[in-house]
Coordinates of C-alpha atoms and ligand atoms in Angstrom, one line a residue:
Chain L
M1 CA -261.8 199.9 193.7
I2 CA -265.1 202.7 194.1
E3 CA -265.1 201.7 197.4
F4 CA -261.4 202.3 198.5
L5 CA -261.8 205.8 196.3
Q6 CA -264.4 206.9 198.7
Q7 CA -263.0 205.7 201.7
I8 CA -259.8 207.8 200.6
I9 CA -262.4 210.9 200.4
N10 CA -263.6 210.8 203.6
G11 CA -260.4 209.5 205.6
V12 CA -259.1 212.5 204.0
G13 CA -261.7 214.8 204.3
L14 CA -262.3 213.8 208.4
G15 CA -258.4 214.2 208.3
A16 CA -258.1 217.4 207.0
I17 CA -260.1 218.3 210.4
Y18 CA -257.3 216.8 213.1
A19 CA -254.7 218.5 210.8
L20 CA -256.5 221.7 211.4
I21 CA -255.7 221.1 215.1
A22 CA -252.2 219.6 214.3
L23 CA -250.8 222.2 213.6
G24 CA -251.9 224.2 217.0
Y25 CA -250.7 221.9 218.7
T26 CA -247.3 222.0 216.8
M27 CA -247.0 225.8 216.2
V28 CA -247.3 226.1 220.3
Y29 CA -244.5 223.6 220.4
G30 CA -242.7 224.8 218.5
V31 CA -242.5 227.8 220.7
L32 CA -242.5 227.0 223.9
R33 CA -241.6 223.5 224.1
F34 CA -245.1 222.7 226.0
I35 CA -248.2 221.0 224.9
N36 CA -251.3 222.9 225.1
F37 CA -254.2 221.0 226.5
A38 CA -256.5 223.8 226.2
H39 CA -256.6 223.8 222.2
S40 CA -258.6 221.2 222.3
D41 CA -261.4 223.6 223.9
V42 CA -259.9 226.3 221.6
F43 CA -261.3 224.1 219.0
M44 CA -264.7 223.7 220.9
V45 CA -265.8 227.2 221.7
G46 CA -264.7 227.7 217.9
A47 CA -267.5 225.2 217.2
F48 CA -269.5 227.4 219.0
S49 CA -268.6 230.9 218.5
G50 CA -269.7 229.6 214.9
Y51 CA -273.1 228.9 216.1
L52 CA -273.2 231.7 217.6
F53 CA -272.2 234.5 214.3
S54 CA -274.5 232.6 213.1
R55 CA -277.5 234.0 213.3
F56 CA -276.3 237.1 212.9
F57 CA -276.0 235.7 208.4
Q58 CA -277.6 234.6 205.8
I59 CA -276.9 230.6 206.7
E60 CA -277.0 228.6 203.9
S61 CA -274.9 230.8 201.8
I62 CA -271.0 230.8 201.0
F63 CA -270.5 234.8 201.7
G64 CA -272.7 234.0 204.9
G65 CA -270.7 231.1 206.0
V66 CA -267.1 232.4 204.7
M67 CA -268.1 235.3 207.4
V68 CA -269.1 233.0 210.3
M69 CA -266.2 231.6 209.5
I70 CA -263.3 234.7 210.0
L71 CA -265.4 236.2 212.8
S72 CA -265.0 232.7 215.1
M73 CA -261.4 232.3 213.5
G74 CA -261.1 235.7 215.3
L75 CA -263.3 235.6 218.4
C76 CA -260.4 231.9 219.3
A77 CA -256.6 234.0 218.1
L78 CA -258.0 236.2 221.0
L79 CA -259.2 233.4 223.2
G80 CA -255.9 232.2 222.4
M81 CA -253.5 234.8 223.5
T82 CA -256.1 235.8 226.2
I83 CA -254.7 232.4 227.6
E84 CA -251.3 232.6 226.6
R85 CA -251.5 236.6 228.2
L86 CA -253.3 235.0 231.7
A87 CA -252.2 231.8 232.1
Y88 CA -248.9 230.7 230.6
R89 CA -246.7 233.9 230.4
P90 CA -247.1 234.2 234.0
L91 CA -245.3 230.6 234.5
R92 CA -242.6 231.3 231.1
N93 CA -239.4 230.4 233.5
S94 CA -241.1 228.0 235.7
S95 CA -240.9 224.1 235.2
K96 CA -242.7 222.4 232.5
L97 CA -245.3 220.7 234.6
N98 CA -246.2 223.5 236.3
V99 CA -247.3 225.0 233.0
L100 CA -248.4 221.3 231.6
I101 CA -251.1 221.2 234.5
T102 CA -251.3 225.0 234.3
A103 CA -252.7 223.8 230.3
I104 CA -254.8 221.1 232.1
G105 CA -256.7 223.2 234.3
V106 CA -257.3 225.5 231.8
S107 CA -258.8 222.8 229.8
L108 CA -261.1 221.9 232.5
F109 CA -262.3 225.5 233.1
L110 CA -263.7 225.8 229.6
E111 CA -265.1 223.0 229.7
Y112 CA -267.2 222.9 232.6
S113 CA -267.8 226.7 231.9
F114 CA -269.8 226.1 228.8
Q115 CA -271.5 223.2 231.0
I116 CA -272.9 225.2 233.2
K117 CA -274.8 226.5 230.0
L118 CA -275.7 224.1 228.2
T119 CA -277.0 220.5 229.2
K120 CA -277.9 219.3 225.9
P121 CA -275.8 218.8 222.1
L122 CA -277.0 221.7 220.6
L123 CA -277.6 221.5 216.3
F124 CA -275.1 223.3 214.0
P125 CA -276.8 224.9 211.5
A126 CA -275.8 224.2 207.8
L127 CA -273.8 227.7 207.4
F128 CA -272.9 226.6 203.4
P129 CA -275.3 225.3 200.8
V130 CA -275.4 221.5 200.7
K131 CA -275.4 220.1 197.9
S132 CA -273.9 215.8 196.9
F133 CA -272.1 214.9 193.3
L134 CA -272.5 212.3 192.0
L135 CA -268.9 211.2 190.5
P136 CA -268.2 208.4 187.2
G137 CA -268.3 205.3 189.2
G138 CA -271.0 206.3 192.5
I139 CA -268.6 208.1 194.0
I140 CA -270.3 210.6 196.3
L141 CA -268.9 213.7 197.2
S142 CA -270.7 216.5 199.7
S143 CA -270.2 220.1 199.2
T144 CA -269.3 220.1 203.0
Q145 CA -266.0 217.4 201.7
I146 CA -265.5 219.7 199.0
L147 CA -265.7 222.6 201.6
V148 CA -263.3 220.8 204.5
I149 CA -260.5 219.5 202.4
G150 CA -260.4 223.2 200.0
M151 CA -260.4 225.0 203.0
T152 CA -257.6 223.4 205.4
L153 CA -255.8 223.2 201.9
F154 CA -256.1 227.2 202.1
L155 CA -255.7 227.8 205.1
I156 CA -251.8 225.4 205.1
V157 CA -251.2 226.8 202.3
L158 CA -251.7 230.2 204.1
L159 CA -250.1 229.3 207.2
Q160 CA -247.3 227.9 205.0
Y161 CA -246.6 231.4 203.0
I162 CA -247.1 233.3 207.2
V163 CA -244.6 230.9 208.1
L164 CA -241.7 230.9 205.2
Y165 CA -242.2 233.9 203.8
T166 CA -243.5 236.7 206.2
K167 CA -241.5 239.2 208.8
I168 CA -243.6 237.8 211.9
G169 CA -243.4 234.1 210.3
T170 CA -239.7 233.3 210.1
A171 CA -239.6 235.4 213.2
M172 CA -241.6 232.7 214.9
R173 CA -238.8 230.0 213.5
A174 CA -235.7 232.1 215.0
V175 CA -237.3 232.1 218.5
S176 CA -238.3 228.3 218.0
F177 CA -234.7 227.6 217.5
N178 CA -233.2 230.0 219.7
P179 CA -235.3 232.6 221.8
T180 CA -232.2 234.2 223.8
A181 CA -230.8 234.7 220.0
A182 CA -233.9 236.2 219.1
S183 CA -234.4 238.9 221.4
L184 CA -230.4 240.1 220.9
V185 CA -231.3 241.1 217.5
G186 CA -234.5 242.3 219.2
I187 CA -237.5 240.3 218.5
N188 CA -239.7 240.8 221.5
N189 CA -240.3 236.4 222.7
D190 CA -244.1 237.7 223.8
V191 CA -245.1 238.7 220.7
V192 CA -243.7 236.2 219.0
I193 CA -245.7 233.7 220.8
S194 CA -248.7 235.6 221.1
F195 CA -249.1 235.3 217.4
T196 CA -248.0 232.0 217.4
F197 CA -251.1 231.1 220.1
G198 CA -253.9 233.5 218.0
L199 CA -252.7 231.7 214.9
G200 CA -253.4 228.3 215.9
S201 CA -256.3 229.4 217.9
A202 CA -257.4 230.0 214.5
L203 CA -256.8 227.1 212.5
A204 CA -258.7 225.2 215.9
A205 CA -261.7 227.6 215.5
A206 CA -261.6 226.7 211.7
G207 CA -261.5 223.1 212.4
G208 CA -264.0 223.3 215.1
I209 CA -266.8 224.8 212.9
L210 CA -265.8 222.2 210.5
Y211 CA -266.2 219.7 212.1
A212 CA -269.4 221.2 213.5
L213 CA -270.7 221.1 209.7
N214 CA -270.1 217.1 209.4
Y215 CA -271.2 215.9 212.6
P216 CA -274.4 218.4 213.1
S217 CA -274.4 218.6 217.4
I218 CA -271.6 220.5 219.5
E219 CA -271.2 219.8 222.7
P220 CA -268.3 221.8 225.2
L221 CA -266.6 218.1 225.4
M222 CA -266.8 217.4 221.8
G223 CA -263.7 218.7 221.5
V224 CA -261.4 216.0 223.8
L225 CA -261.0 213.0 221.5
P226 CA -260.7 215.1 218.1
G227 CA -258.3 216.9 220.0
L228 CA -256.3 214.1 221.9
K229 CA -255.9 212.0 218.1
A230 CA -255.0 215.9 216.4
F231 CA -252.2 215.6 219.4
V232 CA -251.7 212.2 217.8
A233 CA -251.3 213.7 214.9
A234 CA -248.4 215.8 215.5
V235 CA -246.8 213.7 217.7
V236 CA -246.7 211.4 214.3
G237 CA -245.5 214.7 211.9
G238 CA -242.8 215.6 213.7
I239 CA -243.6 217.5 216.8
G240 CA -242.7 221.4 216.3
N241 CA -242.7 220.4 212.0
I242 CA -245.5 222.0 210.6
P243 CA -245.7 219.8 207.4
G244 CA -245.0 216.5 209.7
A245 CA -248.8 217.8 211.1
A246 CA -250.6 218.7 208.4
L247 CA -249.2 215.2 206.9
G248 CA -249.7 212.9 210.6
G249 CA -253.9 214.2 210.7
L250 CA -254.6 213.1 206.8
L251 CA -253.1 209.9 207.6
L252 CA -254.7 209.5 211.1
G253 CA -257.5 210.5 209.2
V254 CA -257.5 207.8 206.7
I255 CA -256.4 205.2 208.6
E256 CA -259.4 205.6 210.9
T257 CA -261.5 205.7 208.0
F258 CA -260.4 202.6 206.6
V259 CA -260.5 200.7 210.0
N260 CA -264.0 201.6 210.1
G261 CA -265.3 200.4 207.5
S262 CA -263.5 197.1 208.5
P263 CA -264.9 194.7 210.6
Y264 CA -262.3 196.3 213.0
S265 CA -264.3 199.2 213.2
T266 CA -264.9 198.9 217.0
Y267 CA -261.0 200.0 217.4
T268 CA -261.4 203.1 215.6
D269 CA -260.8 205.6 218.3
A270 CA -258.1 203.4 219.8
I271 CA -256.1 203.2 216.3
A272 CA -254.9 207.0 216.9
F273 CA -252.5 205.5 220.3
I274 CA -251.6 201.9 218.6
L275 CA -250.1 203.8 215.8
L276 CA -248.8 206.7 218.2
I277 CA -246.7 203.3 219.9
F278 CA -245.2 202.4 216.7
I279 CA -244.3 205.5 215.8
L280 CA -242.5 205.9 219.0
I281 CA -240.8 202.7 219.0
F282 CA -239.8 203.1 215.6
R283 CA -239.6 206.9 214.6
P284 CA -239.5 209.1 218.1
A285 CA -238.9 212.3 216.1
G286 CA -242.0 211.5 213.6
L287 CA -242.0 211.2 210.4
L288 CA -240.5 214.3 209.0
G289 CA -239.4 215.0 212.7
K290 CA -235.6 215.2 211.3
V291 CA -235.6 215.4 207.9
T292 CA -236.7 218.5 207.4
V293 CA -235.1 221.6 209.1
E294 CA -238.6 224.2 208.7
K295 CA -239.0 223.6 212.5
V296 CA -241.4 226.4 214.2
Chain P
M1 CA -204.4 255.5 220.3
P2 CA -207.9 258.2 220.6
E3 CA -208.3 260.9 223.0
I4 CA -209.9 259.3 225.6
Q5 CA -213.5 260.6 225.2
A6 CA -216.6 260.7 226.8
N7 CA -218.0 257.1 227.4
L8 CA -220.3 255.4 225.8
L9 CA -220.9 252.6 227.9
E10 CA -220.0 252.4 231.5
L11 CA -221.2 250.1 233.9
Q12 CA -220.9 250.7 237.9
N13 CA -220.9 247.8 240.7
V14 CA -222.1 245.9 238.8
V15 CA -223.5 242.6 241.1
V16 CA -224.3 239.5 239.1
T17 CA -225.7 236.1 240.7
Y18 CA -226.4 233.0 239.5
G19 CA -228.3 231.6 242.9
V20 CA -225.8 231.3 245.3
I21 CA -222.9 231.4 242.6
N22 CA -221.1 234.9 242.3
A23 CA -220.7 235.7 239.0
L24 CA -219.8 239.4 238.9
Q25 CA -218.8 241.2 241.8
N26 CA -219.1 245.8 242.2
V27 CA -217.4 245.2 238.3
S28 CA -217.0 248.5 237.3
L29 CA -215.7 249.7 233.5
N30 CA -215.9 251.9 231.0
V31 CA -216.0 251.9 226.6
S32 CA -215.2 255.6 225.2
K33 CA -216.8 256.1 222.8
G34 CA -214.8 254.6 218.8
S35 CA -212.6 252.0 221.1
I36 CA -212.2 249.1 221.1
V37 CA -212.2 247.7 224.6
T38 CA -211.1 243.9 225.3
L39 CA -211.8 242.1 228.6
L40 CA -209.9 239.3 229.3
G41 CA -209.7 236.5 231.5
G42 CA -209.4 232.6 232.0
N43 CA -212.3 230.3 231.7
G44 CA -215.1 230.8 234.2
A45 CA -213.9 234.2 235.1
G46 CA -217.6 236.1 234.0
K47 CA -216.9 237.2 231.0
T48 CA -219.8 236.3 229.2
T49 CA -221.9 237.0 232.2
T50 CA -220.8 240.7 232.0
L51 CA -221.4 241.2 228.4
R52 CA -225.3 239.4 229.2
A53 CA -226.2 241.6 232.0
I54 CA -225.7 244.5 229.4
S55 CA -227.8 243.1 226.9
A56 CA -230.0 242.1 229.9
L57 CA -229.9 238.1 229.5
V58 CA -229.5 238.4 233.3
P59 CA -230.2 240.8 235.8
V60 CA -228.0 243.2 237.5
K61 CA -228.7 242.7 241.2
S62 CA -227.1 245.4 242.4
G63 CA -225.0 248.1 240.2
Q64 CA -226.2 250.1 237.0
V65 CA -225.5 250.0 233.1
L66 CA -224.5 253.1 231.6
Y67 CA -224.9 253.8 227.7
Q68 CA -224.8 257.1 226.9
G69 CA -225.2 258.4 230.5
E70 CA -228.4 257.0 230.2
E71 CA -229.4 253.9 232.6
I72 CA -230.6 250.6 231.0
T73 CA -230.4 248.3 233.7
N74 CA -233.7 246.7 234.0
L75 CA -234.6 247.3 230.2
K76 CA -235.6 244.2 228.2
A77 CA -233.5 242.4 225.7
H78 CA -234.6 243.4 222.8
Q79 CA -234.7 246.6 223.5
I80 CA -231.3 246.9 224.0
V81 CA -231.2 246.1 220.5
S82 CA -233.4 249.1 219.9
R83 CA -230.9 251.5 221.9
G84 CA -227.8 250.9 219.2
L85 CA -226.3 247.8 221.3
A86 CA -225.6 244.5 219.3
H87 CA -224.4 240.9 221.0
V88 CA -222.3 238.7 219.0
P89 CA -223.1 235.5 221.5
E90 CA -220.7 232.9 223.0
G91 CA -221.0 230.2 221.1
R92 CA -221.9 232.4 217.8
M93 CA -226.3 231.0 217.8
V94 CA -226.5 231.9 214.4
F95 CA -230.5 230.7 213.7
S96 CA -229.2 227.0 212.0
N97 CA -232.5 226.4 210.6
L98 CA -233.2 229.7 208.3
T99 CA -231.4 230.4 205.5
V100 CA -228.2 232.9 205.8
L101 CA -230.2 235.4 204.6
E102 CA -233.0 235.4 206.5
N103 CA -230.1 235.7 209.2
L104 CA -229.5 238.4 208.3
Q105 CA -232.7 239.9 207.9
M106 CA -233.8 238.9 211.2
G107 CA -230.5 241.3 212.2
A108 CA -232.7 244.0 211.1
Y109 CA -235.6 243.4 212.9
L110 CA -236.1 246.3 214.4
R111 CA -234.9 248.9 211.2
K112 CA -237.7 250.2 209.4
D113 CA -236.1 252.1 206.3
K114 CA -236.2 249.3 204.0
K115 CA -233.7 251.4 201.9
K116 CA -230.9 251.8 204.7
I117 CA -232.1 247.5 205.5
K118 CA -230.6 246.9 201.7
S119 CA -227.2 249.0 202.0
Q120 CA -226.5 247.9 205.5
L121 CA -227.2 244.3 203.6
E122 CA -224.5 245.0 200.8
F123 CA -222.2 246.4 203.2
V124 CA -222.0 243.5 205.4
F125 CA -221.6 241.4 202.0
T126 CA -218.8 243.7 201.0
T127 CA -216.9 242.6 204.5
F128 CA -218.0 238.8 204.3
P129 CA -218.5 238.0 200.4
R130 CA -218.3 234.6 201.7
L131 CA -221.7 235.3 203.0
Q132 CA -223.1 236.5 200.1
E133 CA -221.8 233.5 198.2
R134 CA -223.9 231.3 200.6
A135 CA -226.6 233.6 201.2
K136 CA -229.2 230.8 200.1
Q137 CA -227.8 228.2 202.0
I138 CA -229.5 227.2 205.4
A139 CA -226.6 228.4 208.1
G140 CA -226.7 225.4 210.5
T141 CA -224.6 224.0 207.3
L142 CA -222.1 226.7 207.3
S143 CA -218.4 226.5 208.7
G144 CA -217.4 227.4 212.5
G145 CA -216.3 230.7 210.8
E146 CA -218.3 231.1 208.3
Q147 CA -221.1 231.2 211.3
Q148 CA -218.9 233.6 212.9
M149 CA -218.9 235.7 209.8
L150 CA -222.8 235.7 210.4
A151 CA -223.3 236.7 213.3
I152 CA -220.9 239.1 213.2
G153 CA -223.5 240.7 210.2
R154 CA -226.5 239.0 211.7
A155 CA -225.5 242.0 214.7
L156 CA -224.1 244.3 212.1
M157 CA -227.7 244.5 210.4
S158 CA -229.5 246.7 213.9
E159 CA -226.6 249.0 212.9
P160 CA -225.4 249.3 215.9
Q161 CA -223.1 251.4 216.8
F162 CA -221.9 249.7 219.9
L163 CA -220.3 245.5 219.0
M164 CA -220.2 243.1 221.8
L165 CA -218.1 239.9 220.8
D166 CA -218.0 236.8 222.9
E167 CA -214.8 235.0 222.0
P168 CA -215.2 235.7 218.8
S169 CA -212.1 233.3 218.1
L170 CA -213.4 230.0 219.7
G171 CA -213.1 226.8 217.8
I172 CA -211.9 228.3 214.3
A173 CA -210.0 227.7 211.8
P174 CA -206.6 230.3 212.9
L175 CA -206.3 231.5 209.1
L176 CA -209.9 232.5 209.4
V177 CA -209.5 234.1 213.1
K178 CA -206.7 236.0 211.8
T179 CA -209.6 237.2 208.8
I180 CA -212.5 238.1 211.5
F181 CA -209.9 240.2 213.5
E182 CA -208.9 241.8 210.8
K183 CA -212.6 242.4 209.7
I184 CA -213.4 243.6 213.7
V185 CA -210.4 246.2 213.1
E186 CA -211.9 247.1 209.6
I187 CA -216.2 247.2 211.6
N188 CA -214.5 249.5 213.9
R189 CA -211.9 252.3 211.8
E190 CA -214.5 252.5 209.1
Q191 CA -218.1 252.7 210.6
K192 CA -217.2 253.8 213.8
I193 CA -218.5 251.3 215.8
T194 CA -217.6 250.9 219.6
I195 CA -216.5 247.6 220.5
L196 CA -216.3 245.6 223.3
L197 CA -214.3 242.1 222.8
V198 CA -214.1 239.5 225.0
E199 CA -211.7 237.0 224.1
Q200 CA -209.2 234.2 225.6
N201 CA -207.0 234.6 222.7
A202 CA -205.2 238.0 224.8
N203 CA -202.2 238.0 222.7
L204 CA -205.0 239.1 219.4
A205 CA -207.1 240.8 221.6
L206 CA -204.5 243.3 222.9
E207 CA -203.1 243.4 219.5
I208 CA -206.3 245.1 218.2
S209 CA -207.5 247.0 221.0
D210 CA -207.0 250.5 222.9
Y211 CA -207.6 249.2 226.8
G212 CA -208.1 246.6 228.4
Y213 CA -209.8 244.7 231.3
V214 CA -208.8 241.4 233.5
L215 CA -211.7 239.8 235.5
E216 CA -211.1 237.3 237.6
T217 CA -213.1 235.3 239.3
G218 CA -216.2 238.3 238.7
R219 CA -214.2 240.9 240.3
I220 CA -211.9 242.7 237.9
I221 CA -207.8 242.7 238.9
L222 CA -205.9 245.0 237.0
Q223 CA -206.9 247.2 233.9
D224 CA -204.9 249.2 231.9
R225 CA -204.1 250.2 228.3
S226 CA -203.4 247.4 226.2
Y227 CA -200.0 248.1 224.8
S228 CA -199.4 248.5 228.6
L229 CA -201.2 245.2 229.2
R230 CA -199.0 243.5 226.8
N231 CA -195.7 244.3 228.4
N232 CA -197.1 243.9 232.0
P233 CA -195.0 240.4 233.2
D234 CA -198.0 239.0 234.4
I235 CA -200.2 239.1 232.2
R236 CA -197.6 237.5 230.0
K237 CA -197.3 235.0 232.7
A238 CA -200.5 234.4 232.9
Y239 CA -202.4 235.2 229.7
L240 CA -199.8 235.4 226.7
G241 CA -197.8 232.2 227.1
G242 CA -195.1 233.9 229.2
Ligands
ADP1 N1 -226.5 229.8 233.8 C1 -225.6 229.6 234.4 N2 -225.6 229.4 235.7 C2 -225.0 228.9 237.0 N3 -223.9 229.2 236.3 C3 -223.0 230.2 235.4 C4 -224.5 230.1 234.4 N4 -223.1 230.5 233.7 C5 -222.2 230.6 234.2 N5 -222.0 230.4 235.1 C6 -221.3 230.2 236.5 O1 -220.5 231.8 236.2 C7 -219.3 232.0 236.2 C8 -219.0 233.0 235.3 O2 -219.6 232.5 233.9 P1 -218.8 232.7 232.5 O3 -219.9 234.6 232.6 O4 -219.4 232.5 231.7 O5 -217.5 233.0 232.7 P2 -216.9 233.2 231.3 O6 -217.1 233.8 230.5 O7 -215.5 234.5 231.5 O8 -215.9 231.8 230.4 C9 -218.8 230.8 236.3 O9 -218.0 230.4 237.6 C10 -219.5 230.1 235.8 O10 -219.4 228.4 236.1
MG2 MG1 -217.3 232.6 228.2

């Protein structure tokens, strides 16, 4: 039982990061109906900006850690908006395949540009104070886990608030449902799409930093596997659906952690894709794909 | 019948093509301020395309669209709205995933004055009380007629001077059609909103409008005062059921 609870905690910690990345995939899909394959590299850039900004603040402090996160999220929001502006917007009226290929191109561009300078993984600093808590029954809860779960929860609630209760968030849902009708009420679709990229990229940056805190080494290809899994999580939850992406991420994290602790641990990285196949066969719209109308 | 006044909207030789299809060929029409003008024509005549050209949803290949004497041909769709034009599109296009209230709030997207937005919302609710009853409901669950009211209400929220309506009677119960047409007249008379009405229901449209144009395969083939069109034997035969 204790073992089970411990695995749940570890799984939720991992799943929270998948969820943060999955939200970006799902939001961009919501407004543009395409998978932004460069998103996983924004996650990677997020981790590197965290590394960069950590030099300007005291590490192992809450203030410094929060500042580093905010700055990295801001920088990556700009990066995401720039990618959209330069690479995707000119293709707004092209076929989806062209945009998809461009996204893969942007992804490779980011990965290889970072590889020019970085031949070895870098050790990621402990931004926040590190402590472990021994809970009754012998469950170990690290401050990093609390941070990851707490921060993810906070960001998801904030995102839901923006999407459901602000004017720009309502506009996002409107554009997602019908861009033509949105332009007929005076919504500039470009502005909303840009905002969506910014928001998704900021969340990916937060994910990148939280991921790096857990596995304290970062390298230019670090986004590939988590990005792919987060994409699976978004599809599992129902692509375009925000609570779905969060649910899919958490589910995947927990399942992966259990598989990893089982005799089948060699299949850990494959489990996401097995899950994907099952979902596509039995519930192609994803877990929350049809039930909810809250699509972005 | 209002006096012939300055043209609020003017189309001059507008040409629109979809690939090789010529949807509009040198369409010219005028809508004078304060009037209701109707655009009639069979399926595929180019009525919707005319409204889409005014709203910049399709590129105008040649010709001009003038609003209050200024050219608006090359603006973006969202900029057209800021000039005071509103468009209730064919098929209504309400945001089915948003609530009725959110739909109306989006209608006021470009409005900044909170007080005016609120009073406009009250006006919309008095015009269509049904919308107030369903304010919290998801728009996708409304009936066709209610969605049409919502689409009109949403357009009114931008406080337009000029309103385009694309087949507001399409697929709606006859009783509601009557209500909606009464509201259109009311909006025109009381709010002094100029209206360009596209309809297949020529009878009703000619009854409430001042002037009419008839489109056929992308060309204006006839134009006249509405009461003259109603008595025109060709029109009676082609559009009014004999
Ligand atoms: N998106 C489109 N692509 C290609 N052809 C179109 C498109 N929309 C309309 N058309 C064609 O343009 C012509 C005019 O259509 P439309 O303006 O919708 O007519 P109406 O509203 O009078 O029924 C028709 O021949 C129609 O088939
Ligand atoms: Mg039409």
